[in-house]
CSV table of C-alpha atoms in Angstrom, one decimal:
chain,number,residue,atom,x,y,z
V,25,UNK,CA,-0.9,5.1,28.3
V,26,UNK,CA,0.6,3.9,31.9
V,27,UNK,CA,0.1,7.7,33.3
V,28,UNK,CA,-0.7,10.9,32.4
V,29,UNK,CA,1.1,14.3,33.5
V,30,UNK,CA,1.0,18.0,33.0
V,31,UNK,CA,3.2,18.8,29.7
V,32,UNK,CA,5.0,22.3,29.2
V,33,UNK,CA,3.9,24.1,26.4
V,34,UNK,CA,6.3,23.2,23.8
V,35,UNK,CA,8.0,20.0,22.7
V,36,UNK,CA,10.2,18.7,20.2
V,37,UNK,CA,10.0,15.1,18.5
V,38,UNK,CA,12.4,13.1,16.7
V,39,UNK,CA,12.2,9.8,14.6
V,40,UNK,CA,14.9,7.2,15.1
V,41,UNK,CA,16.0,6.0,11.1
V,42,UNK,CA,17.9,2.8,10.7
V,43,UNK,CA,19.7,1.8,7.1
V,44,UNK,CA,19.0,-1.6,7.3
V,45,UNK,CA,15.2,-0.3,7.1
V,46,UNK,CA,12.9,-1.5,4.0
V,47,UNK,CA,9.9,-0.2,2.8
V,48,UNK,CA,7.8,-3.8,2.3
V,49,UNK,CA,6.2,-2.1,-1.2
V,50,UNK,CA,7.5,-3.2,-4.4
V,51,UNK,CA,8.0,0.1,-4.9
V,52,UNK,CA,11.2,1.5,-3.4
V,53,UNK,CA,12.1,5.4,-3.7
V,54,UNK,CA,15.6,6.1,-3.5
V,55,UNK,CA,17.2,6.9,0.0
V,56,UNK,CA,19.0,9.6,0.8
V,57,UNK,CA,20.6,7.8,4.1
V,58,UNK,CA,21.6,4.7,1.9
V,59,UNK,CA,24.9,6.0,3.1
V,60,UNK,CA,24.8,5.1,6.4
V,61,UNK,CA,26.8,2.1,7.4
V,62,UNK,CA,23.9,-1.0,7.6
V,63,UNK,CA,22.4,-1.3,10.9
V,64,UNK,CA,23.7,2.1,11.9
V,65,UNK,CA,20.8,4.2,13.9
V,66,UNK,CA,20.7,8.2,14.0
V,67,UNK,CA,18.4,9.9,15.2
V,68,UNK,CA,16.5,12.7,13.1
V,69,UNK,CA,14.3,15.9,14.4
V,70,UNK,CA,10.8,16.0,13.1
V,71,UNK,CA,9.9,19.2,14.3
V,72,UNK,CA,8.8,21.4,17.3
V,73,UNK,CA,5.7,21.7,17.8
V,74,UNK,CA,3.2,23.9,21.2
V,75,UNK,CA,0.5,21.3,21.6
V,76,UNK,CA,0.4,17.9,22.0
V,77,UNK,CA,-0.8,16.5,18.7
V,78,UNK,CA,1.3,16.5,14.9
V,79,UNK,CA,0.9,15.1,11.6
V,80,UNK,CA,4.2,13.7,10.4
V,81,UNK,CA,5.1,13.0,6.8
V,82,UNK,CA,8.2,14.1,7.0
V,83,UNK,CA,12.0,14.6,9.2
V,84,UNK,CA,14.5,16.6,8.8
V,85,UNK,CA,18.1,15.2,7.5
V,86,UNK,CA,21.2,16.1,9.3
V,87,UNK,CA,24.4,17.2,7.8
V,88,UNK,CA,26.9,14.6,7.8
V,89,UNK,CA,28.6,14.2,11.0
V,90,UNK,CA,26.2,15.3,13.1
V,91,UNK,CA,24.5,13.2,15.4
V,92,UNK,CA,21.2,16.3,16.6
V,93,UNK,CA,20.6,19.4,15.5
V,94,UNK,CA,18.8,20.6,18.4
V,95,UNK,CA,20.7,22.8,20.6
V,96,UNK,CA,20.5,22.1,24.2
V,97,UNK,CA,21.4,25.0,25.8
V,98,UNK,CA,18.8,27.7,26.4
V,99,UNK,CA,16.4,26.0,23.6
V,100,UNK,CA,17.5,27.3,20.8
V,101,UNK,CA,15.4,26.6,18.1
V,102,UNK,CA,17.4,25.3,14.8
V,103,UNK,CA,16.8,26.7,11.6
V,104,UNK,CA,15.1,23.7,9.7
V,105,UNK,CA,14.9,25.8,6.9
V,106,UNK,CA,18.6,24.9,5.8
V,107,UNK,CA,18.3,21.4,6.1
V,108,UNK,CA,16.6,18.7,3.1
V,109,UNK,CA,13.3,16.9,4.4
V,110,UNK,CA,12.8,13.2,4.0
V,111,UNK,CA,9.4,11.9,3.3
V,112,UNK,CA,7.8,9.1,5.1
V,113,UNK,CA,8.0,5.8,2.7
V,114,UNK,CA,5.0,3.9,3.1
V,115,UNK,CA,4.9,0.2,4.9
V,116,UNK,CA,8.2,1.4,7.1
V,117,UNK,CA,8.2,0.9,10.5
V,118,UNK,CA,9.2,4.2,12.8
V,119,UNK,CA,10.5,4.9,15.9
V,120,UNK,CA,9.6,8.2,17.2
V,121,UNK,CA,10.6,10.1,20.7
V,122,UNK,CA,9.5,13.7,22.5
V,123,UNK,CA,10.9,16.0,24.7
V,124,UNK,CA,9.6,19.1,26.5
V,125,UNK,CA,11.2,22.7,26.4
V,126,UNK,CA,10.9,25.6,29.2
V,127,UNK,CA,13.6,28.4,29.2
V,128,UNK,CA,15.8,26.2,30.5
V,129,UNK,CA,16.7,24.1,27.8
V,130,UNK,CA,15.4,20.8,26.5
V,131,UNK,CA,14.5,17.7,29.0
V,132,UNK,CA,14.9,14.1,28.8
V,133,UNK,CA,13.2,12.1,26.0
V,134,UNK,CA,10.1,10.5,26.3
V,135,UNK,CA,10.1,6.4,25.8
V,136,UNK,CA,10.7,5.6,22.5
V,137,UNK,CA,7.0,4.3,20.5
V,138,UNK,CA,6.8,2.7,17.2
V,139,UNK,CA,4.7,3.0,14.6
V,140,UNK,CA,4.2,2.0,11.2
V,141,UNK,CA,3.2,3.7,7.9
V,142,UNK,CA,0.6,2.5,5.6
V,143,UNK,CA,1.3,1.3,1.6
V,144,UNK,CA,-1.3,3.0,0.0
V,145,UNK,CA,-4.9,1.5,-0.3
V,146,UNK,CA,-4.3,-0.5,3.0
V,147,UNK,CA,-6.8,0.2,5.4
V,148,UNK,CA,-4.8,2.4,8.5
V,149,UNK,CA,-4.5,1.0,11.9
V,150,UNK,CA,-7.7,1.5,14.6
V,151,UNK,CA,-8.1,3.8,17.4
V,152,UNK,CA,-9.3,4.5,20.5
V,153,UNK,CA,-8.6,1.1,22.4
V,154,UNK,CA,-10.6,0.8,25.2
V,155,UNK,CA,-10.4,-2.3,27.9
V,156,UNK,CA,-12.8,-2.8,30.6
V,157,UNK,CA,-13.6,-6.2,32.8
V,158,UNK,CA,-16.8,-8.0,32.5
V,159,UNK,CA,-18.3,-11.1,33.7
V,160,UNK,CA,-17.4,-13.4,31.2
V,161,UNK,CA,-13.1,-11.7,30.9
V,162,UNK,CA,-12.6,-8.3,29.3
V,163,UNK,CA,-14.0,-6.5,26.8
V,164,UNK,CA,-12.3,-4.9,23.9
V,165,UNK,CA,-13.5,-2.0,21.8
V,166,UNK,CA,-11.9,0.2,19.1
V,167,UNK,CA,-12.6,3.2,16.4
V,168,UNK,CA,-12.5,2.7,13.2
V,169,UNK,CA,-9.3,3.7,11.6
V,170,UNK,CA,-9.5,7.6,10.6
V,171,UNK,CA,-7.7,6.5,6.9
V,172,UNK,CA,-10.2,3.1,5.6
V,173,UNK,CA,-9.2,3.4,1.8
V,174,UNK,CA,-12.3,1.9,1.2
V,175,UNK,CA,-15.1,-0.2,3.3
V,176,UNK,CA,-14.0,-2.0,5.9
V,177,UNK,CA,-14.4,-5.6,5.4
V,178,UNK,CA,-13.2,-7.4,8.7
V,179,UNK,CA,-11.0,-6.3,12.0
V,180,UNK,CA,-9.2,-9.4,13.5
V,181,UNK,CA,-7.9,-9.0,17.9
V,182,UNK,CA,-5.1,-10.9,19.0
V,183,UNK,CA,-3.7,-11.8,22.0
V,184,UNK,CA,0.2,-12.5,23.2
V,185,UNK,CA,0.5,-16.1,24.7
V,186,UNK,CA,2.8,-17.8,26.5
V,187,UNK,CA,4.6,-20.2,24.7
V,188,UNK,CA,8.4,-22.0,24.5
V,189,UNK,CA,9.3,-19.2,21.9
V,190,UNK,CA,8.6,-16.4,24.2
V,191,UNK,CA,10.4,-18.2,27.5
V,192,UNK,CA,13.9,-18.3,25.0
V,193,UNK,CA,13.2,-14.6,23.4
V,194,UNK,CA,11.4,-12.8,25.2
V,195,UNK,CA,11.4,-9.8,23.1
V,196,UNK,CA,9.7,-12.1,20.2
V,197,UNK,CA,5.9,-12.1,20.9
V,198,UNK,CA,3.7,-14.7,19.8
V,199,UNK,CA,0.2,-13.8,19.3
V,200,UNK,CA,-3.0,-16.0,18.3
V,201,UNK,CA,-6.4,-14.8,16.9
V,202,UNK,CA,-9.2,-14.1,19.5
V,203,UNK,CA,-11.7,-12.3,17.0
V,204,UNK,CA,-12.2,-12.3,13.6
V,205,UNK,CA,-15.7,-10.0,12.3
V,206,UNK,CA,-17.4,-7.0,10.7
V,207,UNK,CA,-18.0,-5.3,14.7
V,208,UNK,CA,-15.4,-3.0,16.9
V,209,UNK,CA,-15.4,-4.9,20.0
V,210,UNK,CA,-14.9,-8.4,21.1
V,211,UNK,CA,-15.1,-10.6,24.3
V,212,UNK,CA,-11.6,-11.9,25.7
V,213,UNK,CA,-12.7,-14.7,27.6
V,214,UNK,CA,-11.2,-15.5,31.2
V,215,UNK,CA,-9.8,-18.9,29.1
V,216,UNK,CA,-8.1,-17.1,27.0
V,217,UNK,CA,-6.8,-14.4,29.4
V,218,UNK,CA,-5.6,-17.5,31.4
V,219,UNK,CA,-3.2,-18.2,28.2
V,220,UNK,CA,-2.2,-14.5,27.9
V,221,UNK,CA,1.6,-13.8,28.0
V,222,UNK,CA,2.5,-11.1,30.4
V,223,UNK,CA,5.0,-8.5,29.0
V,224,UNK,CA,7.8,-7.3,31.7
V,225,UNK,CA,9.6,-4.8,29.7
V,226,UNK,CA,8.3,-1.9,31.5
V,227,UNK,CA,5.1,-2.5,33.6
V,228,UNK,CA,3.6,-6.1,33.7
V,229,UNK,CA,1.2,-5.9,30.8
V,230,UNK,CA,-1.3,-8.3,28.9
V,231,UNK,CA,-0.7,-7.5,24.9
V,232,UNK,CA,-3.2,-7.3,22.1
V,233,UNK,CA,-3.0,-6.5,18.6
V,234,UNK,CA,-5.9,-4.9,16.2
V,235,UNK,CA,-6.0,-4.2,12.1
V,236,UNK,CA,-8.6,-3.8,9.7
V,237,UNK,CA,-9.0,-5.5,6.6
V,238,UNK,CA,-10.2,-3.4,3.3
V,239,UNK,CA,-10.7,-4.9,-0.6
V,240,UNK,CA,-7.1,-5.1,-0.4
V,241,UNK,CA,-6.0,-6.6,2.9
V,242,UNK,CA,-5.0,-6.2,6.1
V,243,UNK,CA,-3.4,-2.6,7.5
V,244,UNK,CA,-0.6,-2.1,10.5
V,245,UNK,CA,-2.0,-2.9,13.9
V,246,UNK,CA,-2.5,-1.5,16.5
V,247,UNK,CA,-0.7,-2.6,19.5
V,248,UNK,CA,-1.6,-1.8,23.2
V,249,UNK,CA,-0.5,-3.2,26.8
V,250,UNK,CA,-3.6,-3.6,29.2
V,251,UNK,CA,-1.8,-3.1,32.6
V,252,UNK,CA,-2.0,-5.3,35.4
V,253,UNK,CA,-2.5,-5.1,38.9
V,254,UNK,CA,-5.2,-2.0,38.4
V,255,UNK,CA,-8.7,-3.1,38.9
V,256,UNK,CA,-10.3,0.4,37.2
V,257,UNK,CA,-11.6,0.6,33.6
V,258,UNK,CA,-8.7,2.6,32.0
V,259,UNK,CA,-8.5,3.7,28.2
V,260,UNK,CA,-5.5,2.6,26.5
């Protein structure tokens, strides 16, 4: 998280759902928005929600033609009871989006985030990233992820590093292993901080990613940007 702010009370959230979107398991349910043109994006309301946590397994479709069904004006809430509900497909990738409501109507959207869903029996991604400098570099540390289907047999930490690839396409990271092993944190040493790659898209940022291995492999990462240019310990 680069900051942290006061929210209003109520927000809504939205997922982003593009046609050209595959669920990597085998198994593929059939698709509602196979309609859509390919590489057409639309944006879909999950829900809204008065605090600052949900569980989604689900959005809302919209009627053909329509690009939101959120009213703007004076925050009228829609009537999602009229409307079909797609389930999350495991081992898709998301992008989500929130906005605050007051009286006044709804505000701009948040940055969009990206997640992905597990295929079932993966292990989920970890939590709770935590960076802090040491002597030796940094030190990384993480939860355990909150869905393990099944004992945990390994985590595996890398880190973004410059290379050719990167300088041509910048948006196309490159990441190499720093820590493979049975414990939730690691060492980064300042040698391989020294080959880090340092992500401009919003605020200059060092990249890692984190996943968990079960019986039968490895889950979604986790990916989080350690800032820099801010010498405190800061939870990511």
């Amino acid at each position: 998280v680069d900051e942290t702010c006061a929210l209003p009370a109520t927000k809504i959230s939205r997922v982003e759902v593009h046609a050209a979107a595959m669920p990597f398991s085998k198994e593929t349910p059939s698709n509602p928005l196979a309609t859509m043109k390919a590489g057409e994006r639309q944006w879909c309301d999950v829900g809204i929600f008065k605090n600052n946590t949900a569980l989604v397994s689900q959005f809302y479709l919209l009627p053909k033609g329509k690009q939101s069904i959120s009213k703007i004006g004076n925050a009228d809430v829609p009537d999602y009871s009229l409307l079909k509900k797609q389930d999350l497909v495991p081992g898709t990738g998301y992008r989500f989006r929130v906005a605050a409501i007051n009286g006044c109507g709804i505000g701009p959207f948040s940055k969009i985030s990206e997640f992905k869903t597990c295929i079932p029996g993966f292990p989920g991604a970890p939590s709770a990233v935590r960076i802090s400098k040491n002597v030796e570099g940094i030190h990384l540390s993480w939860e355990p992820p909150t869905s393990p289907s099944g004992n945990i047999l390994e985590y595996s930490a890398y880190l973004a590093i410059r290379t050719a690839q990167i300088q041509d396409n910048p948006s196309q990271l490159v990441f190499m292993r720093i820590y493979c092993g049975l414990k939730t944190s690691c060492i980064v040493t300042a040698g391989q901080l020294a080959n880090a790659h340092i992500d401009y898209t919003s605020r200059p940022a060092i990249v890692f990613r984190i996943s968990a291995k079960n019986e039968k492999g490895y889950g979604p990462a986790t990916q989080v940007r350690w800032l820099q240019g801010n010498n405190k310990k800061a939870p990511l």
